[in-house]
């Protein structure tokens, strides 16, 4: 059934950075698209809506309040979305936090002279550590914001996502900072370590694959994507603003050059890979969103749910899409999925009355 609204896209964290640029690009590609910005701060959301309407005056752009770190807020937002839209075609799970980040200056210096420099700067591996907090629901904030709130949102939106004869796409903004080593199934909220962000993004990748399995035949597919390193509020928060301005030319150079230090018999074969040294340094939100826009334009069945799709940049800055196999195993992803279902059930029980009231049941 074609919706009278045209296609509907919901973007969490659509008021800034990658989410806002994505909104702009999706409207440019399809002016009949109905866009819902699901944001925690309604003042920022309304400002983003106005900016989008200025450039796309005939478009339908709406805002819904959603704090992904707060389970009850997710219930309320989901109900608003269900009431407003008969179907959601694209659910972009983009809202994200890194918590309080600190940079390991020594690790950065070591990375600069390491033969693995491109890989380390591509992923940010071990260069950062994060301090997490606990939400009012008693969850680790990074996990709650990046993973669990989004999981609850999908569950609550099942009826508008799973429709007969139609495929809806769930698209996660993951990261190349996702690392298997940072994730522990027994501590999936990462309450012990200092790599909550890496852990949450690895969790995202596993969850994405498990969702596609769990919803097979029900009209919902999930894909995971990395925008590359983009200078947004999230990354600006890592270092003082002036440092970013000083660093920008350096990032461009790092994207473009092959340092002679990597050219040795040992890693000579790497050279071809490294030309455009760190192609994941997409830097601008426009380049970073390349993969997110691209995914919405593919036939879902042509995509591989066990791959992460990434935005990359050529030496001179043209964005393109690449993909890499996910470093996951499906049995573990399935176990993690079951754990999330249990946690979600716990909250359904805990907030049974509130949820029923919100859903008008
Ligand atoms: N920038 C980069 O280099 C990379 C970013 N990513 C991912 O891209 C996504 C977007 O980040 P980016 O655009 O860079 O950063 P921004 O900080 O610019 O945007 C993050 C968005 O998420 C929102 N958000 C944060 N916490 C919550 C919450 N609890 N509930 C609802 N919304 C929330 C923010 O809202 P508010 O404005 O109110 O803070 C903002 O809209 C994130 O998932 C990030 O992990 C992945 C790889 C690289
Ligand atoms: C220019 C250098 C000399 C100094 C830069 C140091 C670091 C602050 C940054 C170098 C690489 C950056 C990152 C890489 C991957 C990103 C990842 C994809 C993501 O999701 C979030 C941000 C990154 C971890 C990002 C953070 C800053 C760097 C570590």
CSV table of N, CA, C and O and ligand atoms in Angstrom, one decimal, residues 98 103 108 112 120-125 127-128 174-177 197 201 226 228-229 234-235 238-239 244 247 250-251 254 281, ligand 2:
chain,number,residue,atom,x,y,z
A,98,UNK,N,29.6,9.6,23.2
A,98,UNK,CA,30.9,8.9,23.6
A,98,UNK,C,31.1,9.0,25.1
A,98,UNK,O,32.2,8.6,25.6
A,103,UNK,N,41.8,11.8,25.8
A,103,UNK,CA,42.7,11.3,24.7
A,103,UNK,C,44.0,10.9,25.4
A,103,UNK,O,44.5,11.5,26.3
A,108,UNK,N,48.8,8.5,20.9
A,108,UNK,CA,48.8,9.2,19.6
A,108,UNK,C,50.2,9.4,19.1
A,108,UNK,O,50.4,9.1,17.9
A,112,UNK,N,51.7,7.6,15.6
A,112,UNK,CA,52.2,8.4,14.5
A,112,UNK,C,53.4,7.8,13.9
A,112,UNK,O,53.7,8.0,12.7
A,120,UNK,N,45.3,2.5,12.9
A,120,UNK,CA,45.0,3.1,14.2
A,120,UNK,C,44.2,4.4,14.0
A,120,UNK,O,43.2,4.7,14.7
A,121,UNK,N,44.6,5.3,13.1
A,121,UNK,CA,43.9,6.5,12.9
A,121,UNK,C,42.5,6.3,12.2
A,121,UNK,O,41.6,7.1,12.3
A,122,UNK,N,42.4,5.2,11.5
A,122,UNK,CA,41.1,4.9,10.9
A,122,UNK,C,40.1,4.5,12.0
A,122,UNK,O,38.9,5.0,12.0
A,123,UNK,N,40.6,3.7,13.0
A,123,UNK,CA,39.6,3.2,14.0
A,123,UNK,C,39.6,4.0,15.3
A,123,UNK,O,38.7,3.9,16.1
A,124,UNK,N,40.7,4.7,15.5
A,124,UNK,CA,40.9,5.4,16.8
A,124,UNK,C,41.2,4.4,17.9
A,124,UNK,O,41.2,4.8,19.1
A,125,UNK,N,41.6,3.2,17.5
A,125,UNK,CA,41.9,2.1,18.4
A,125,UNK,C,42.9,2.6,19.5
A,125,UNK,O,44.0,3.0,19.3
A,127,UNK,N,43.2,5.0,21.3
A,127,UNK,CA,43.6,6.4,21.4
A,127,UNK,C,42.8,7.2,22.4
A,127,UNK,O,43.1,8.3,22.9
A,128,UNK,N,41.6,6.6,22.7
A,128,UNK,CA,40.6,7.3,23.6
A,128,UNK,C,40.2,6.4,24.7
A,128,UNK,O,40.2,5.2,24.6
A,174,UNK,N,27.0,3.2,12.9
A,174,UNK,CA,27.9,2.5,13.8
A,174,UNK,C,29.3,3.3,13.7
A,174,UNK,O,29.3,4.5,13.4
A,175,UNK,N,30.3,2.5,13.8
A,175,UNK,CA,31.6,3.2,13.8
A,175,UNK,C,32.7,2.2,13.5
A,175,UNK,O,32.6,1.0,13.8
A,176,UNK,N,33.9,2.7,13.0
A,176,UNK,CA,35.0,1.8,12.8
A,176,UNK,C,35.8,1.6,14.1
A,176,UNK,O,36.7,0.9,14.2
A,177,UNK,N,35.3,2.4,15.1
A,177,UNK,CA,35.8,2.2,16.5
A,177,UNK,C,35.3,1.0,17.2
A,177,UNK,O,35.7,0.6,18.2
A,197,UNK,N,32.3,3.3,24.3
A,197,UNK,CA,31.9,3.6,22.9
A,197,UNK,C,32.2,2.5,22.0
A,197,UNK,O,31.3,2.1,21.2
A,201,UNK,N,29.4,0.3,19.9
A,201,UNK,CA,29.3,0.2,18.5
A,201,UNK,C,29.5,-1.3,18.0
A,201,UNK,O,28.9,-1.7,17.0
A,226,UNK,N,29.3,3.0,8.8
A,226,UNK,CA,30.2,3.9,9.5
A,226,UNK,C,30.4,5.2,8.6
A,226,UNK,O,30.8,5.0,7.4
A,228,UNK,N,32.8,7.2,8.9
A,228,UNK,CA,34.2,7.7,8.9
A,228,UNK,C,34.4,8.7,9.9
A,228,UNK,O,33.5,9.0,10.7
A,229,UNK,N,35.6,9.3,10.0
A,229,UNK,CA,35.9,10.4,11.0
A,229,UNK,C,35.3,11.7,10.4
A,229,UNK,O,35.8,12.2,9.4
A,234,UNK,N,30.3,15.7,18.4
A,234,UNK,CA,30.8,14.5,19.1
A,234,UNK,C,32.3,14.5,19.1
A,234,UNK,O,32.9,14.3,20.1
A,235,UNK,N,32.9,14.7,17.9
A,235,UNK,CA,34.4,14.6,17.8
A,235,UNK,C,35.0,15.9,18.3
A,235,UNK,O,36.1,15.9,18.9
A,238,UNK,N,36.1,16.0,21.9
A,238,UNK,CA,37.2,15.2,22.3
A,238,UNK,C,38.4,16.1,22.6
A,238,UNK,O,39.2,15.9,23.5
A,239,UNK,N,38.6,17.2,21.8
A,239,UNK,CA,39.7,18.1,22.0
A,239,UNK,C,39.2,19.5,22.0
A,239,UNK,O,38.1,19.8,21.4
A,244,UNK,N,41.1,21.4,17.0
A,244,UNK,CA,40.6,20.8,15.8
A,244,UNK,C,40.9,21.7,14.6
A,244,UNK,O,41.3,21.2,13.5
A,247,UNK,N,44.3,21.0,13.7
A,247,UNK,CA,44.4,19.7,13.2
A,247,UNK,C,43.9,19.4,11.8
A,247,UNK,O,44.3,18.5,11.1
A,250,UNK,N,46.1,18.9,9.0
A,250,UNK,CA,46.8,17.6,9.3
A,250,UNK,C,46.0,16.4,8.9
A,250,UNK,O,46.5,15.5,8.3
A,251,UNK,N,44.7,16.5,9.2
A,251,UNK,CA,43.8,15.4,8.8
A,251,UNK,C,43.7,15.2,7.3
A,251,UNK,O,43.7,14.1,6.8
A,254,UNK,N,46.8,13.7,6.2
A,254,UNK,CA,46.8,12.2,6.6
A,254,UNK,C,46.0,11.4,5.6
A,254,UNK,O,46.2,10.3,5.3
A,281,UNK,N,38.8,9.1,6.7
A,281,UNK,CA,38.8,10.5,7.2
A,281,UNK,C,37.9,11.3,6.3
A,281,UNK,O,38.4,12.0,5.4
B,2,LIG,C1,45.8,14.5,13.8
B,2,LIG,C2,46.4,13.7,14.9
B,2,LIG,C3,47.9,14.0,15.0
B,2,LIG,C4,45.8,13.8,16.2
B,2,LIG,C5,44.3,13.2,16.2
B,2,LIG,C6,44.2,12.4,17.3
B,2,LIG,C7,42.8,11.9,17.6
B,2,LIG,C8,42.1,12.9,18.5
B,2,LIG,C9,41.9,11.4,16.4
B,2,LIG,C10,42.7,10.5,15.5
B,2,LIG,C11,41.7,9.5,14.9
B,2,LIG,C12,40.4,9.9,15.5
B,2,LIG,C13,39.2,9.0,15.4
B,2,LIG,C14,39.1,7.9,14.6
B,2,LIG,C15,38.0,7.1,14.5
B,2,LIG,C16,36.7,7.8,14.9
B,2,LIG,C17,35.5,6.8,15.0
B,2,LIG,C18,35.2,6.2,13.7
B,2,LIG,C19,34.3,7.3,15.8
B,2,LIG,O1,33.3,6.7,15.7
B,2,LIG,C20,34.4,8.3,16.8
B,2,LIG,C21,35.6,9.2,16.7
B,2,LIG,C22,36.9,8.5,16.3
B,2,LIG,C23,37.3,7.5,17.4
B,2,LIG,C24,38.0,9.5,16.1
B,2,LIG,C25,38.3,10.3,17.4
B,2,LIG,C26,39.5,11.3,17.3
B,2,LIG,C27,40.7,10.5,16.8
B,2,LIG,C28,41.1,9.4,17.8
